[in-house]
Coordinates of N, CA and C in Angstrom, one line a residue:
X26 N -9.6 -21.2 -4.6 CA -8.4 -20.6 -4.0 C -8.3 -19.1 -4.4
X27 N -7.8 -18.3 -3.5 CA -7.5 -16.9 -3.8 C -6.0 -16.7 -3.6
X28 N -5.5 -16.0 -4.6 CA -4.1 -15.6 -4.5 C -4.0 -14.1 -4.5
X29 N -3.2 -13.6 -3.6 CA -3.0 -12.1 -3.5 C -1.5 -11.8 -3.9
X30 N -1.4 -10.7 -4.6 CA -0.1 -10.1 -4.9 C -0.2 -8.6 -4.5
X31 N 0.6 -8.2 -3.6 CA 0.6 -6.9 -3.0 C 1.9 -6.2 -3.1
X32 N 2.0 -5.0 -3.6 CA 3.2 -4.2 -3.5 C 2.9 -3.0 -2.6
X33 N 3.9 -2.8 -1.7 CA 3.8 -1.7 -0.7 C 5.0 -0.8 -0.9
X34 N 4.8 0.5 -1.0 CA 5.8 1.4 -1.2 C 5.9 2.4 0.0
X35 N 7.1 2.7 0.4 CA 7.2 3.6 1.5 C 7.8 4.9 1.1
X36 N 7.5 5.9 1.8 CA 8.0 7.3 1.5 C 7.8 8.2 2.7
X37 N 8.0 9.5 2.4 CA 7.8 10.5 3.4 C 6.6 11.4 3.0
X38 N 5.8 11.7 4.0 CA 4.7 12.6 3.8 C 5.1 14.1 3.8
X39 N 4.4 14.9 3.0 CA 4.6 16.3 3.0 C 3.6 16.9 4.0
X40 N 3.4 18.2 3.9 CA 2.5 18.8 4.8 C 1.0 18.5 4.5
X41 N 0.2 18.5 5.5 CA -1.3 18.2 5.4 C -1.9 19.3 4.5
X42 N -2.7 18.9 3.6 CA -3.4 19.9 2.7 C -4.9 19.7 2.9
X43 N -5.5 20.6 3.8 CA -6.9 20.5 4.1 C -7.8 20.7 2.9
X44 N -7.4 21.4 1.9 CA -8.2 21.6 0.7 C -8.2 20.5 -0.3
X45 N -7.4 19.5 -0.1 CA -7.3 18.4 -1.1 C -8.4 17.4 -0.8
X46 N -9.2 17.0 -1.8 CA -10.2 16.1 -1.6 C -9.7 14.6 -1.7
X47 N -10.4 13.7 -1.1 CA -10.0 12.3 -1.2 C -10.5 11.7 -2.6
X48 N -9.8 10.7 -3.0 CA -10.1 10.1 -4.3 C -11.5 9.4 -4.2
X49 N -12.2 9.2 -5.3 CA -13.5 8.6 -5.3 C -13.3 7.2 -4.7
X50 N -14.3 6.9 -3.8 CA -14.3 5.6 -3.1 C -13.6 5.6 -1.8
X51 N -12.8 6.6 -1.5 CA -12.1 6.7 -0.2 C -13.0 7.5 0.7
X52 N -13.3 6.9 1.8 CA -14.3 7.5 2.7 C -13.6 8.5 3.7
X53 N -12.4 8.1 4.2 CA -11.7 8.9 5.2 C -10.2 8.4 5.2
X54 N -9.4 9.2 5.8 CA -8.1 8.8 6.2 C -8.0 8.6 7.7
X55 N -7.2 7.7 8.1 CA -7.1 7.4 9.5 C -5.7 6.9 9.8
X56 N -5.0 7.6 10.7 CA -3.6 7.2 11.1 C -3.7 6.3 12.3
X57 N -3.1 5.2 12.2 CA -3.1 4.2 13.3 C -1.7 3.8 13.7
X58 N -1.6 3.4 15.0 CA -0.3 2.8 15.5 C -0.2 1.4 15.0
X59 N 1.0 0.8 15.0 CA 1.0 -0.6 14.6 C 0.1 -1.5 15.4
X60 N 0.0 -1.2 16.7 CA -0.8 -2.0 17.6 C -2.3 -1.9 17.2
X61 N -2.7 -0.7 16.8 CA -4.1 -0.5 16.4 C -4.4 -1.2 15.1
X62 N -3.4 -1.2 14.2 CA -3.5 -2.0 12.9 C -3.7 -3.5 13.2
X63 N -2.8 -4.0 14.1 CA -2.9 -5.4 14.5 C -4.3 -5.8 15.1
X64 N -4.8 -4.9 15.9 CA -6.1 -5.1 16.6 C -7.2 -5.1 15.6
X65 N -7.1 -4.5 14.4 CA -8.1 -4.4 13.5 C -7.9 -5.4 12.3
X66 N -7.1 -6.4 12.4 CA -6.7 -7.3 11.3 C -7.9 -8.0 10.7
X67 N -9.0 -8.2 11.5 CA -10.2 -8.8 10.9 C -10.9 -8.0 9.9
X68 N -10.6 -6.7 9.9 CA -11.2 -5.7 8.9 C -10.4 -5.5 7.7
X69 N -9.2 -6.0 7.6 CA -8.3 -5.8 6.5 C -8.8 -6.5 5.2
X70 N -8.5 -6.0 4.0 CA -8.9 -6.6 2.8 C -8.3 -8.0 2.6
X71 N -7.0 -8.1 3.1 CA -6.3 -9.4 3.0 C -5.3 -9.4 4.1
X72 N -4.8 -10.6 4.4 CA -3.7 -10.7 5.5 C -2.5 -10.0 5.1
X73 N -2.3 -9.7 3.8 CA -1.1 -9.0 3.4 C -1.0 -7.5 3.8
X74 N -2.1 -6.9 4.2 CA -2.0 -5.6 4.7 C -1.1 -5.5 5.9
X75 N -1.4 -6.4 6.9 CA -0.6 -6.4 8.1 C 0.8 -6.9 7.8
X76 N 0.9 -7.9 6.9 CA 2.2 -8.4 6.6 C 3.1 -7.4 6.0
X77 N 2.6 -6.5 5.2 CA 3.4 -5.4 4.6 C 3.9 -4.5 5.7
X78 N 3.0 -4.2 6.6 CA 3.4 -3.3 7.7 C 4.5 -3.9 8.6
X79 N 4.3 -5.2 8.9 CA 5.3 -5.9 9.8 C 6.6 -6.0 9.0
X80 N 6.6 -6.3 7.7 CA 7.8 -6.3 7.0 C 8.6 -5.0 7.0
X81 N 7.8 -3.9 6.9 CA 8.4 -2.5 6.9 C 9.0 -2.3 8.3
X82 N 8.3 -2.6 9.3 CA 8.8 -2.4 10.7 C 10.0 -3.2 11.0
X83 N 10.1 -4.4 10.3 CA 11.3 -5.2 10.5 C 12.5 -4.8 9.6
X84 N 12.3 -3.7 8.9 CA 13.4 -3.2 8.1 C 13.6 -3.8 6.7
X85 N 12.6 -4.6 6.2 CA 12.7 -5.2 4.9 C 12.5 -4.1 3.8
X86 N 13.5 -3.9 3.0 CA 13.5 -2.9 1.9 C 14.1 -3.6 0.7
X87 N 13.5 -3.2 -0.5 CA 14.1 -3.6 -1.8 C 14.2 -2.4 -2.7
X88 N 15.1 -2.4 -3.6 CA 15.3 -1.3 -4.5 C 14.1 -1.3 -5.5
X89 N 13.8 0.0 -6.0 CA 12.7 0.1 -6.9 C 12.9 -0.6 -8.2
X90 N 14.2 -0.8 -8.6 CA 14.5 -1.5 -9.8 C 14.1 -3.0 -9.8
X91 N 13.7 -3.5 -8.6 CA 13.2 -4.9 -8.5 C 11.9 -5.0 -9.3
X92 N 11.1 -4.0 -9.4 CA 9.8 -4.1 -10.0 C 9.9 -3.4 -11.4
X93 N 9.6 -4.2 -12.4 CA 9.7 -3.7 -13.8 C 8.7 -4.4 -14.7
X94 N 8.6 -3.9 -15.9 CA 7.7 -4.6 -16.9 C 8.3 -4.3 -18.3
X95 N 7.8 -5.0 -19.2 CA 8.2 -4.8 -20.6 C 7.4 -3.7 -21.1
X96 N 7.9 -2.8 -22.0 CA 7.2 -1.7 -22.5 C 6.0 -2.1 -23.3
X97 N 5.9 -3.3 -23.8 CA 4.7 -3.7 -24.6 C 3.5 -3.7 -23.7
X98 N 3.6 -3.8 -22.4 CA 2.4 -3.8 -21.5 C 1.7 -2.5 -21.6
X99 N 2.4 -1.4 -21.8 CA 1.8 -0.1 -21.7 C 1.5 0.5 -23.1
X100 N 1.9 -0.2 -24.2 CA 1.7 0.3 -25.5 C 0.2 0.1 -25.9
X101 N -0.4 1.1 -26.6 CA -1.8 0.9 -27.0 C -1.9 -0.3 -28.0
X102 N -3.0 -1.0 -27.9 CA -3.3 -2.1 -28.8 C -3.5 -1.5 -30.2
X103 N -3.1 -2.3 -31.2 CA -3.3 -1.8 -32.6 C -4.3 -2.7 -33.3

């Protein structure tokens, strides 16, 4: 069995920066319409990719305070 946990964050984009390189492992950026994303669902890493987009389009939003962790998670091991 495979279990997926996915967090999707929304925001606003700034201006395009042609001098900025892509992170290692990222081959290209591609802007798609929702219909184009749906048509390519067989290429997604998991079904949650499309689910996150559909949730966003349906207006589902949650406050950032919903996601948290205990500070012990980020403390260096001793």
